[in-house]
XYZ file of C-alpha atoms in Angstrom:
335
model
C -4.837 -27.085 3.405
C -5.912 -24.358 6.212
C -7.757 -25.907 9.342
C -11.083 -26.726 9.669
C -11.831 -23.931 11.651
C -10.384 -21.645 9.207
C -12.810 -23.730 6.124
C -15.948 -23.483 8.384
C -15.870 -19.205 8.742
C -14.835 -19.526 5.065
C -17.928 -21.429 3.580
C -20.206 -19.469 5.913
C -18.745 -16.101 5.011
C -18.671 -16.449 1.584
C -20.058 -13.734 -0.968
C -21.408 -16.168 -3.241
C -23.171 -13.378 -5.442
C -20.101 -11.611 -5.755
C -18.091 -14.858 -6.439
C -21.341 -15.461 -9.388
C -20.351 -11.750 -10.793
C -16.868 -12.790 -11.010
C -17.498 -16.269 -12.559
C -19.740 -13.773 -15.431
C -16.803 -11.286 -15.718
C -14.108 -14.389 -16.232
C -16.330 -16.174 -18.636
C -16.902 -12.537 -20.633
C -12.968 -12.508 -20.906
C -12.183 -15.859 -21.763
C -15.123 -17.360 -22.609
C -14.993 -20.252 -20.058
C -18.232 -21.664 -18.420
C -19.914 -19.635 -15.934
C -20.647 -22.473 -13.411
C -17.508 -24.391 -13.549
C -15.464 -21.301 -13.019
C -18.054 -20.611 -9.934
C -16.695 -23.473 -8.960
C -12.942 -22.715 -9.712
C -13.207 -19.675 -7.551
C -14.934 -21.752 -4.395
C -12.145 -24.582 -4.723
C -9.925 -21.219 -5.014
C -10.695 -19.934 -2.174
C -10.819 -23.327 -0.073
C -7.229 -24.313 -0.876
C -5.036 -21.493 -1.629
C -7.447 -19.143 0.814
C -7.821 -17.129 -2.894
C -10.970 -14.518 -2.358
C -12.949 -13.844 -5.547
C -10.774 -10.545 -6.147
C -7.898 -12.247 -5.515
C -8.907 -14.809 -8.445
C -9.990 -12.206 -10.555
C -6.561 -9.864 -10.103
C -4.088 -12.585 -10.109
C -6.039 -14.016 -12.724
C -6.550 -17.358 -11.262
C -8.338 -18.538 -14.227
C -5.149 -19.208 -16.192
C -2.934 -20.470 -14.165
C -1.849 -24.055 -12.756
C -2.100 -25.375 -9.069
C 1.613 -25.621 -9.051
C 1.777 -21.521 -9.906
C -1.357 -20.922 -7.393
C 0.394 -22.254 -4.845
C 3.037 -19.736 -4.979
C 1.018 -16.677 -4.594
C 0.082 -14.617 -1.790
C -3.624 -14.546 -1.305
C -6.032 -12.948 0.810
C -5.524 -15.771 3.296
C -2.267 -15.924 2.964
C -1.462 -12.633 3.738
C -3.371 -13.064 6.699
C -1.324 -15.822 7.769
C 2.493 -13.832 7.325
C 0.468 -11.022 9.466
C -0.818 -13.220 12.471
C 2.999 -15.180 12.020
C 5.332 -11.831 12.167
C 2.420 -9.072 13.630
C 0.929 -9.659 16.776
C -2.323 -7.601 17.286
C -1.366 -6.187 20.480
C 1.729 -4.126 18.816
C -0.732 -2.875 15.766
C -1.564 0.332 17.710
C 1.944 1.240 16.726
C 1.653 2.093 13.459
C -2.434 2.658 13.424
C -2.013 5.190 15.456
C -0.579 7.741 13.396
C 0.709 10.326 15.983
C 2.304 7.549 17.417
C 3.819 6.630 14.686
C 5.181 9.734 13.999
C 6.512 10.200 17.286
C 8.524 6.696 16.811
C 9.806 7.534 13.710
C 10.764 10.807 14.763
C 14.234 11.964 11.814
C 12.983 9.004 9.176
C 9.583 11.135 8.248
C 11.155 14.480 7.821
C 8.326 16.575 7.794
C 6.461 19.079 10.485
C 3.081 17.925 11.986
C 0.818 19.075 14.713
C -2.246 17.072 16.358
C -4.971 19.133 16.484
C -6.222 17.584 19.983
C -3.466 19.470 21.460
C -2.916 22.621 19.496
C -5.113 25.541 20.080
C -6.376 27.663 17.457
C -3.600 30.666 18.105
C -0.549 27.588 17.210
C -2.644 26.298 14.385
C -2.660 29.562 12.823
C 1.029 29.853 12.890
C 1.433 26.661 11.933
C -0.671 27.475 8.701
C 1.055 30.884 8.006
C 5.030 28.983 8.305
C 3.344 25.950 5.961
C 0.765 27.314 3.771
C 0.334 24.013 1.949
C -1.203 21.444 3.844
C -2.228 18.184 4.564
C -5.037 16.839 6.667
C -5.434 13.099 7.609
C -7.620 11.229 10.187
C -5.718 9.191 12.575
C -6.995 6.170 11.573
C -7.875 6.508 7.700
C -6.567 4.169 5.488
C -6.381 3.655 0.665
C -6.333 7.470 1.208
C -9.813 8.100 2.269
C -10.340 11.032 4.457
C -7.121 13.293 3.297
C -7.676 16.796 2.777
C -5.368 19.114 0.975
C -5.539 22.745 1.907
C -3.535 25.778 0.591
C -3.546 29.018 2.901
C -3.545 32.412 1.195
C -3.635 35.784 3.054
C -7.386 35.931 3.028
C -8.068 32.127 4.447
C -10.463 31.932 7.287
C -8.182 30.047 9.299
C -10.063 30.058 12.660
C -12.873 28.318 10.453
C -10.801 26.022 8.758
C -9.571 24.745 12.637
C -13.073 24.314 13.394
C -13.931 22.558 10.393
C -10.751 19.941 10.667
C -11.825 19.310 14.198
C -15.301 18.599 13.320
C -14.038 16.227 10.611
C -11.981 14.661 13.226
C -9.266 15.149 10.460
C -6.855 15.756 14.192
C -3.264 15.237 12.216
C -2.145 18.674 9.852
C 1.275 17.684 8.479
C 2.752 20.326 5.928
C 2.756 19.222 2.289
C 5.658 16.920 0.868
C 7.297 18.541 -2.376
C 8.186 15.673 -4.305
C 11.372 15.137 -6.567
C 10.862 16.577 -9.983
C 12.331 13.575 -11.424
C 8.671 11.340 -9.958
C 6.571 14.681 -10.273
C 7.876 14.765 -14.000
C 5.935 11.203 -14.038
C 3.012 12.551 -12.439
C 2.591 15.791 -10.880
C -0.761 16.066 -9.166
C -0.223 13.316 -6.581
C 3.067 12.413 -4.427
C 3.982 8.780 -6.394
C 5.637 6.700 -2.913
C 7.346 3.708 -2.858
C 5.866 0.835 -1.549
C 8.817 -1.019 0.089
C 8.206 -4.425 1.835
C 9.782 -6.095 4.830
C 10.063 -8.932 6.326
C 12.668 -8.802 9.614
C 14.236 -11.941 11.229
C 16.149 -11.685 14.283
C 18.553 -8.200 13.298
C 18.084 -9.387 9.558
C 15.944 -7.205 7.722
C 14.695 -8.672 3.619
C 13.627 -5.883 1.294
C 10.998 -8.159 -0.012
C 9.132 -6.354 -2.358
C 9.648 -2.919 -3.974
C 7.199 -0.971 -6.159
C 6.084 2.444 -6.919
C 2.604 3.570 -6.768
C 1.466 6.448 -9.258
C -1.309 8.433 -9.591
C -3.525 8.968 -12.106
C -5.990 11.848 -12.375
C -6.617 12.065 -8.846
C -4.080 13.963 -5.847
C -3.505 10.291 -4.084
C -1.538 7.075 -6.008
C -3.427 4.470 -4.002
C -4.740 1.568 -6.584
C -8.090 2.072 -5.318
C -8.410 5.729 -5.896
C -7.583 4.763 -9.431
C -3.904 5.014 -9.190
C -1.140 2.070 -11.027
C 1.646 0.201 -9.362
C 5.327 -0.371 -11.396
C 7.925 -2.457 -10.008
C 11.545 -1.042 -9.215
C 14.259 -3.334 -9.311
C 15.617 -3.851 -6.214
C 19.182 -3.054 -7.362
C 19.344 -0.404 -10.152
C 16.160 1.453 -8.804
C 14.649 2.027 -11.963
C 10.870 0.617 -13.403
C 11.028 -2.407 -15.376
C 7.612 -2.907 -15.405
C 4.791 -1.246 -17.137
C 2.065 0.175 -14.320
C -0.954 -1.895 -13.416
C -4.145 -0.359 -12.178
C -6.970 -2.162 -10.040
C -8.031 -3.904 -13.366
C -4.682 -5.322 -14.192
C -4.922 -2.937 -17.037
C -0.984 -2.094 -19.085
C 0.407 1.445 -18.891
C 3.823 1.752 -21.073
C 3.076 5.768 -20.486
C 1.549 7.468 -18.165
C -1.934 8.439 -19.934
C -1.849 12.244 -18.402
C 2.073 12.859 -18.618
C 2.685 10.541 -21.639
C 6.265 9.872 -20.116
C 7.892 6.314 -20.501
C 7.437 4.217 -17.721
C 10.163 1.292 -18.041
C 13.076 2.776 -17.036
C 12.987 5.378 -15.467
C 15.092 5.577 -12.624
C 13.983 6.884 -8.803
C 16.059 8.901 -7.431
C 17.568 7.898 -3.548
C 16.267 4.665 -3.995
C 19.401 2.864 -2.503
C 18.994 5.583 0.005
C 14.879 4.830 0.930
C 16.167 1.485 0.959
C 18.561 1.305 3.495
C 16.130 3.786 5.338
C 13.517 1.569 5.753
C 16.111 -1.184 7.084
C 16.636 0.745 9.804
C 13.383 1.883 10.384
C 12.321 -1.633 10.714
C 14.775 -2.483 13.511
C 13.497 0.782 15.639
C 10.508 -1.326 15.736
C 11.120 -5.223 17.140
C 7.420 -5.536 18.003
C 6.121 -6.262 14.305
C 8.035 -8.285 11.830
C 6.277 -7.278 8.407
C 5.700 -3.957 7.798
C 4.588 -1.937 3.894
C 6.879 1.345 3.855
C 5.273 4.412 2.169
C 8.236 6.048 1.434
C 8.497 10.000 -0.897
C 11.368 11.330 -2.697
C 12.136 14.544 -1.956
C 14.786 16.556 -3.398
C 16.903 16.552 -0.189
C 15.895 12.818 -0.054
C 13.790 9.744 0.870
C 11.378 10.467 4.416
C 8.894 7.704 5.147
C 5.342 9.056 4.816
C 3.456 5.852 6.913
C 3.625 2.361 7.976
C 1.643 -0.437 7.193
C 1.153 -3.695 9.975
C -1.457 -5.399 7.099
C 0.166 -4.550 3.643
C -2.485 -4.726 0.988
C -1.421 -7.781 -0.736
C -3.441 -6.988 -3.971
C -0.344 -5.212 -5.729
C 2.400 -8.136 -5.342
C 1.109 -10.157 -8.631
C -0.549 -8.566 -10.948
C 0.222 -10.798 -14.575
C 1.410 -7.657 -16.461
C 4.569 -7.519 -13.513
C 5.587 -11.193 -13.704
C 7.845 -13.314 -15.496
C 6.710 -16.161 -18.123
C 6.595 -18.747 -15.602
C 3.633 -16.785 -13.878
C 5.128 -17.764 -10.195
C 4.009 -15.565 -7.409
C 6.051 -14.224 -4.803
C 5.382 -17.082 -1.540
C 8.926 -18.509 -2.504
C 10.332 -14.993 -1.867
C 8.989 -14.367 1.286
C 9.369 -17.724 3.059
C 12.657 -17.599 2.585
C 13.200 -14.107 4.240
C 10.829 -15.709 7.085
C 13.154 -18.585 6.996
C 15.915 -16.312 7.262
């Protein structure tokens, strides 16, 4: 059981209308009591640290207390970040100049920061990369991005002016993905989600999954994008894709292309990648990898301190048993 500090600011921070909401959408889809499963989802959330979205996702509903005990919730997350991530060292990878600067040869792409760059260097910049990308330093589940393609006429002065009123400050040029993952899904760049978890000069490749668009230009799950998993060894999806809803996707619905099976390319490659680029940073211990395939190979797109632990369990990705993935990463803790 958490402490009884930690059950206090739970109870008092509780979004008891939105845990009522979910208790109406469970008993629409299963047909189980409204008040009892209100219920369900408070004990939930008391216990296993589950929030209402975690219940709802994982699909608490169904399963056991031996199975819940197994998954990674909201809280539990929390905990492997406070364990492995001290908050001091977070700036490293918030920061997302910084971060490139660290990772300087693993992201393999050319960036300027626009608090530094005059309006002369930006348009040169523009005119040797005339597909862009614009971020905010701090912008996170894609929000904030701005794609931008220069053609001879482009107003480029204005565009400068209009990216530093945004305070969209980092311009990286624009990843060309693999055909083999654009074949999948063209209008977005699909990345690998690749989890560690390092102890001592170890480094555990902990969880690995591909995140796809899906009628948007970004493949986060909530800009309506699905996760597959990719085994670990062969690189290839065995797994149908899973949106925010938990909803099945044997094809992509735009593409129509088979999802189980097939294989990304440099995956061994992104793998041992992010190994390394986990050592070049001792000061946090678990760390989400973005990772794109290019055609010349993998190159690390960001870094995550706080990995979004809503894609590690959806139902459609696990085996019969139903057993979420807190065995798995103990043991890499544990070493």
């Amino acid at each position: 059981m958490p402490n009884i500090n930690y059950l206090v600011k739970r109870i008092a921070g509780m979004d008891y209308r939105a845990m009522l909401d979910t208790a109406r959408v469970v008993h629409e889809r299963t047909g189980k009591n409204t008040l009892s499963t209100l219920a369900d989802i408070v004990y939930c959330g008391l216990k296993y640290q589950a929030g209402y979205m975690d219940y709802l996702v994982f699909e608490f509903y169904n399963l056991s207390d031996d199975q819940r005990k197994t998954y990674i919730t909201r809280g539990k997350n929390n905990q492997y970040v406070r364990l492995l991530n001290p908050q001091e060292n977070w700036h490293f990878l918030e920061d997302k100049i910084e971060f490139l600067k660290r990772f300087d040869g693993f992201h393999g792409r050319e960036w300027i920061d626009l608090r530094e760059t005059d309006p002369e260097t930006f348009e040169k910049f523009c005119r040797s990369h005339p597909k862009l990308v614009a971020k905010p330093l701090d912008g996170t589940c894609g929000r904030g991005i701005e794609f931008i393609e220069i053609s001879d006429d482009s107003k480029i002065v204005g565009l400068y002016d209009m990216l530093m009123e945004g305070k969209q400050y980092l311009v990286e040029e624009f990843i060309v993905q693999h055909p083999q993952v654009s074949k999948i899904y063209p209008l977005s760049v699909n990345t690998l989600r690749l989890v560690t978890i390092r102890n001592g000069d170890a480094v555990h490749l902990v969880f690995s999954s591909m995140r796809i668009g899906n009628g948007k230009k970004v493949d986060n799950l909530n800009s309506g994008g699905m996760a597959v998993l990719v085994d670990m060894q062969t690189g290839k999806i065995y797994t149908p894709g899973a949106d925010k809803d938990g909803k099945a996707y044997f094809q992509h619905p735009m593409t129509g292309v088979d999802l189980i099976g097939a294989e990304i390319p440099f995956y061994k490659e992104a793998v041992e990648m992010v190994k390394r680029a986990a050592i070049k940073i001792p000061e946090l211990g678990y760390i989400g990898w973005d990772v794109a395939i290019t055609e010349k190979g993998p190159i690390i797109i960001e870094a995550n301190h706080f990995p979004g632990h809503d894609i590690y369990q959806f139902q459609v990705h696990l085996g019969p048993d139903q057993m979420g993935l807190v065995p798995r990463f103990d043991r890499a803790i544990k070493g």
